[in-house]
Coordinates of C-alpha atoms in Angstrom, one line a residue:
M10 CA 75.6 11.7 -65.9
V11 CA 75.6 10.9 -62.2
G12 CA 75.9 7.1 -62.2
P13 CA 78.8 4.9 -63.1
A14 CA 76.9 3.2 -66.0
A15 CA 76.1 6.5 -67.6
K16 CA 79.8 7.7 -67.3
R17 CA 81.0 4.4 -68.8
E18 CA 78.7 4.9 -71.8
A19 CA 79.9 8.5 -72.2
V20 CA 83.6 7.5 -72.1
A21 CA 83.0 4.7 -74.6
H22 CA 81.2 7.2 -76.9
L23 CA 84.0 9.7 -76.8
R24 CA 86.6 7.1 -77.5
N25 CA 84.7 5.4 -80.3
V26 CA 83.3 8.4 -82.1
L27 CA 85.7 11.2 -81.4
R28 CA 88.8 8.9 -81.1
M29 CA 89.8 10.4 -77.7
S30 CA 92.2 8.7 -75.4
E31 CA 90.8 7.1 -72.2
R32 CA 92.6 9.7 -70.0
R33 CA 91.1 12.7 -72.0
A34 CA 87.6 11.2 -72.0
C35 CA 87.6 10.5 -68.3
C36 CA 88.7 14.1 -67.6
L37 CA 85.8 15.5 -69.7
V38 CA 83.1 13.5 -67.9
A39 CA 84.8 13.7 -64.5
A40 CA 85.1 9.9 -64.2
D41 CA 87.8 7.9 -62.4
R42 CA 89.7 5.6 -64.7
K43 CA 89.5 2.8 -62.2
M44 CA 85.7 3.1 -62.2
I45 CA 85.7 3.0 -66.0
R46 CA 87.8 -0.2 -66.2
Y47 CA 85.9 -1.9 -63.4
Q48 CA 84.4 -5.3 -64.3
S49 CA 81.5 -6.4 -62.1
C50 CA 82.1 -9.8 -60.3
R51 CA 78.4 -10.1 -59.3
P52 CA 76.8 -13.4 -60.5
P53 CA 74.2 -13.0 -63.3
D54 CA 71.4 -14.6 -61.2
I55 CA 69.9 -16.1 -64.3
E56 CA 67.7 -18.6 -62.5
L57 CA 66.4 -16.0 -60.1
R58 CA 65.8 -13.5 -62.8
T59 CA 63.8 -16.1 -64.8
R60 CA 61.7 -17.0 -61.8
L61 CA 61.0 -13.3 -61.1
R62 CA 60.1 -12.6 -64.7
D63 CA 57.8 -15.6 -64.9
L64 CA 56.1 -14.6 -61.6
A65 CA 55.7 -11.0 -62.8
N66 CA 54.1 -12.2 -66.0
Q67 CA 51.6 -14.2 -64.1
R68 CA 50.9 -11.3 -61.7
R69 CA 51.2 -8.4 -64.0
R70 CA 49.8 -5.8 -61.5
F71 CA 52.0 -6.9 -58.5
G72 CA 54.9 -4.8 -57.3
Y73 CA 58.2 -6.0 -56.1
R74 CA 57.0 -6.3 -52.4
R75 CA 54.3 -8.8 -53.2
L76 CA 56.6 -10.6 -55.7
F77 CA 59.2 -10.8 -52.9
I78 CA 56.6 -12.4 -50.5
L79 CA 55.6 -15.0 -53.2
L80 CA 59.3 -15.8 -53.9
R81 CA 60.0 -16.1 -50.1
E82 CA 57.1 -18.6 -49.8
Q83 CA 58.7 -20.6 -52.6
G84 CA 61.9 -20.9 -50.5
E85 CA 64.0 -18.0 -52.1
P86 CA 66.5 -16.8 -49.4
S87 CA 67.3 -13.4 -51.2
G88 CA 66.4 -10.2 -49.3
V89 CA 63.9 -7.6 -50.5
N90 CA 66.7 -5.2 -51.6
R91 CA 68.2 -7.8 -54.0
I92 CA 64.7 -8.6 -55.4
Y93 CA 64.1 -4.9 -55.9
R94 CA 67.4 -4.4 -57.8
L95 CA 66.6 -7.3 -60.1
Y96 CA 63.0 -6.1 -60.5
R97 CA 64.3 -2.7 -61.7
E98 CA 67.0 -4.2 -64.0
E99 CA 64.5 -6.4 -65.7
G100 CA 62.2 -3.5 -66.3
L101 CA 59.2 -5.0 -64.4
I102 CA 58.0 -1.8 -62.8
V103 CA 54.2 -1.6 -62.9
R104 CA 52.9 1.6 -64.5
K105 CA 50.6 3.3 -62.1
R106 CA 47.1 4.1 -63.4
K107 CA 45.5 7.5 -63.0
A108 CA 45.4 8.4 -59.3
R109 CA 42.0 9.2 -57.7
R110 CA 41.5 12.4 -55.8
K111 CA 42.1 12.0 -52.1
A112 CA 39.5 13.1 -49.5
I113 CA 40.3 16.1 -47.4
G114 CA 39.1 16.7 -43.9
T115 CA 38.5 14.7 -40.7
R116 CA 36.2 11.8 -40.4
T117 CA 34.4 10.2 -37.4
P118 CA 35.9 6.7 -36.9
I119 CA 33.8 3.6 -36.4
L120 CA 35.4 1.1 -34.0
V121 CA 35.0 -2.5 -35.1
E122 CA 36.0 -5.5 -32.9
A123 CA 38.7 -7.5 -34.6
K124 CA 36.8 -10.7 -35.2
V125 CA 35.2 -12.5 -38.1
N126 CA 31.8 -11.2 -39.2
A127 CA 32.1 -8.0 -37.3
R128 CA 31.2 -6.0 -40.3
W129 CA 30.5 -6.7 -44.0
S130 CA 30.7 -4.2 -46.9
L131 CA 28.7 -4.5 -50.1
D132 CA 29.1 -2.7 -53.4
F133 CA 28.6 -3.2 -57.2
V134 CA 31.3 -3.1 -59.9
H135 CA 30.3 -2.7 -63.6
D136 CA 31.9 -4.0 -66.7
Q137 CA 31.0 -5.2 -70.2
F138 CA 31.3 -8.2 -72.5
A139 CA 33.3 -8.2 -75.7
F140 CA 30.1 -7.5 -77.8
G141 CA 29.3 -4.5 -75.7
R142 CA 26.5 -5.6 -73.3
R143 CA 27.1 -4.5 -69.8
F144 CA 26.9 -6.6 -66.6
R145 CA 27.5 -5.9 -62.9
I146 CA 29.2 -7.8 -60.1
L147 CA 28.0 -7.7 -56.5
N148 CA 31.0 -7.9 -54.1
I149 CA 30.7 -8.7 -50.4
V150 CA 33.8 -8.3 -48.2
D151 CA 34.5 -8.9 -44.5
D152 CA 36.1 -5.6 -43.4
V153 CA 38.2 -7.1 -40.7
T154 CA 39.7 -10.1 -42.5
R155 CA 39.5 -8.6 -46.0
E156 CA 38.1 -11.8 -47.3
C157 CA 35.8 -11.7 -50.3
L158 CA 32.8 -13.6 -49.1
A159 CA 30.9 -13.6 -52.3
V160 CA 31.0 -12.3 -55.9
I161 CA 27.8 -12.4 -57.9
P162 CA 28.1 -11.5 -61.6
D163 CA 24.9 -11.1 -63.5
T164 CA 23.2 -8.7 -66.0
S165 CA 20.7 -7.7 -63.4
I166 CA 20.6 -8.1 -59.6
S167 CA 17.5 -6.9 -57.7
G168 CA 16.9 -6.3 -54.0
K169 CA 15.1 -9.6 -53.7
R170 CA 18.0 -11.4 -55.3
L171 CA 20.4 -9.7 -53.0
A172 CA 18.4 -10.7 -49.9
R173 CA 18.4 -14.4 -51.1
E174 CA 22.2 -14.3 -51.6
L175 CA 22.7 -12.8 -48.1
T176 CA 20.6 -15.5 -46.5
T177 CA 22.5 -18.2 -48.3
L178 CA 25.8 -16.6 -47.2
I179 CA 24.6 -16.4 -43.6
I180 CA 23.8 -20.1 -43.6
S181 CA 27.4 -21.0 -44.5
R182 CA 29.3 -18.1 -42.9
G183 CA 27.3 -16.8 -39.9
K184 CA 25.5 -13.5 -39.3
P185 CA 27.3 -10.2 -39.4
R186 CA 26.9 -7.6 -36.7
M187 CA 26.7 -4.7 -39.3
V188 CA 26.5 -4.3 -43.0
V189 CA 27.7 -1.2 -44.7
S190 CA 26.6 0.0 -48.2
D191 CA 25.9 3.0 -50.3
N192 CA 22.4 4.3 -51.0
G193 CA 21.8 2.4 -54.2
T194 CA 18.2 1.3 -55.1
E195 CA 19.0 -2.4 -54.4
F196 CA 20.3 -1.6 -50.9
T197 CA 17.4 0.7 -49.9
S198 CA 14.7 -1.5 -51.3
N199 CA 11.8 -2.9 -49.2
A200 CA 13.3 -6.4 -49.6
I201 CA 16.6 -5.4 -47.9
L202 CA 14.9 -3.3 -45.2
G203 CA 12.7 -6.3 -44.4
W204 CA 15.7 -8.7 -44.5
A205 CA 17.7 -6.6 -42.1
K206 CA 14.8 -6.4 -39.7
D207 CA 14.0 -10.1 -39.8
H208 CA 17.6 -11.2 -39.3
G209 CA 18.5 -8.5 -36.7
V210 CA 21.4 -7.1 -38.7
E211 CA 22.3 -3.4 -38.4
W212 CA 22.5 -1.8 -41.8
H213 CA 24.6 1.3 -42.1
Y214 CA 24.3 3.6 -45.1
I215 CA 27.2 5.9 -46.0
A216 CA 26.6 9.6 -46.7
P217 CA 25.6 10.2 -50.3
G218 CA 28.6 11.0 -52.5
R219 CA 31.1 9.8 -49.9
P220 CA 32.5 6.5 -51.1
M221 CA 35.5 6.9 -48.9
Q222 CA 33.2 6.0 -45.9
N223 CA 33.1 2.5 -47.4
G224 CA 36.8 2.3 -48.0
Y225 CA 37.4 -1.5 -47.6
I226 CA 35.0 -2.5 -50.4
E227 CA 36.2 0.4 -52.6
S228 CA 39.8 -0.8 -52.1
F229 CA 38.7 -4.3 -53.1
N230 CA 36.9 -3.1 -56.1
G231 CA 40.0 -1.2 -57.2
R232 CA 42.1 -4.3 -56.9
M233 CA 39.6 -6.4 -58.9
R234 CA 39.4 -3.8 -61.7
D235 CA 43.2 -3.4 -61.8
E236 CA 44.2 -7.0 -61.7
L237 CA 41.2 -8.7 -63.4
L238 CA 38.7 -6.6 -65.2
N239 CA 41.2 -4.4 -67.0
E240 CA 43.3 -7.4 -67.9
S241 CA 40.5 -9.7 -69.2
L242 CA 38.1 -9.8 -72.1
F243 CA 34.9 -11.5 -71.2
V244 CA 33.0 -13.3 -74.0
D245 CA 29.9 -14.3 -72.1
L246 CA 28.5 -14.6 -68.5
N247 CA 29.7 -18.1 -67.9
Q248 CA 33.3 -17.3 -68.8
A249 CA 33.0 -14.1 -66.6
R250 CA 31.8 -16.2 -63.7
Q251 CA 34.6 -18.7 -64.0
L252 CA 37.4 -16.1 -64.3
I253 CA 36.0 -14.0 -61.5
S254 CA 35.6 -17.1 -59.2
D255 CA 39.2 -18.2 -59.9
W256 CA 40.5 -14.7 -59.2
V257 CA 38.6 -14.4 -55.9
T258 CA 39.9 -17.8 -54.7
D259 CA 43.4 -16.7 -55.5
Y260 CA 42.7 -13.4 -53.7
N261 CA 41.6 -15.1 -50.5
T262 CA 44.1 -17.9 -50.4
A263 CA 47.3 -17.0 -52.3
R264 CA 47.5 -13.2 -52.7
P265 CA 49.5 -11.5 -49.9
H266 CA 47.6 -8.5 -48.5
S267 CA 49.8 -5.5 -47.4
S268 CA 47.5 -4.3 -44.7
L269 CA 47.5 -7.7 -43.1
G270 CA 51.2 -7.9 -42.8
Y271 CA 51.4 -9.6 -46.2
K272 CA 49.3 -12.5 -45.0
T273 CA 46.5 -13.9 -47.1
P274 CA 42.9 -13.0 -45.9
V275 CA 42.2 -16.7 -45.1
A276 CA 45.4 -17.0 -43.0
Y277 CA 44.7 -13.8 -41.2
A278 CA 41.1 -14.9 -40.4
G279 CA 42.5 -18.1 -38.9
S280 CA 44.7 -16.1 -36.6
L281 CA 41.7 -14.1 -35.3
I282 CA 39.7 -17.2 -34.2
A283 CA 40.0 -17.2 -30.4
P284 CA 39.3 -20.1 -28.1
K285 CA 35.8 -20.3 -26.6
G286 CA 35.3 -17.8 -23.8
V287 CA 38.2 -15.5 -24.9
T288 CA 37.3 -12.0 -26.1
L289 CA 39.5 -10.2 -28.5
V290 CA 40.2 -6.6 -27.4
E291 CA 42.0 -5.4 -30.6
A292 CA 40.0 -2.9 -32.6
L293 CA 40.2 -1.6 -36.1
T294 CA 39.3 1.9 -37.2
A295 CA 37.4 2.2 -40.4
A296 CA 36.6 5.3 -42.4
G297 CA 33.3 6.5 -41.1

């Protein structure tokens, strides 16, 4: 019993069950009588608590920092400490899932110019439908802006399909300087090797068994699994495509990203667009 609330409960228990006087009960629990009699004058914050609960129910895997950013965007003037207090009092703390093992040792950094399309990362995520059939999702992320450029859910994605999707993405987005991926059969196929040569794109393969070398896409995959895949039950491929597309749109345009100063990826990408003839000298260090 180290807090005032616990001591008040102990004094109330002693008085109600053992019929002790207030003075005797306070002496036993080492509590000041003024503290026991104190009545809080703090307003109940009913409206703010309701908004916080509703927002936490919509964003069930968001912590208090991201909820604070979203409330601030809605015009809430309260500080982060007040939001944290209400967050704890309402019991909204997100239970952490099993932590992954952290890599030990030094790594050689890869310097990337802070500009759009400096480097893309590719990887697959697997899940299954309600009736048990498995499907996979191809994710493509811009490492600098953290934008999710494309998500392609399907039951099978070949190297030729991947090459077609990359060509379509280049038409609308522009060509990347480098693409990073693991050594999966789709990424090492003749279709992808020929595509990289034809388009003049440098394709970097991470070391086998070292997913931390492709940390940006692994982080994105973790967020997708935590906030979408583990929270949804997919009936068929059409429903999966719709839910995943909606989540990616929200991720790019509404979800505050902690590594971007709690800006959205789209907003951060807009801040990196320099006038013609101006070179950005900022560099980001990626796990190599």
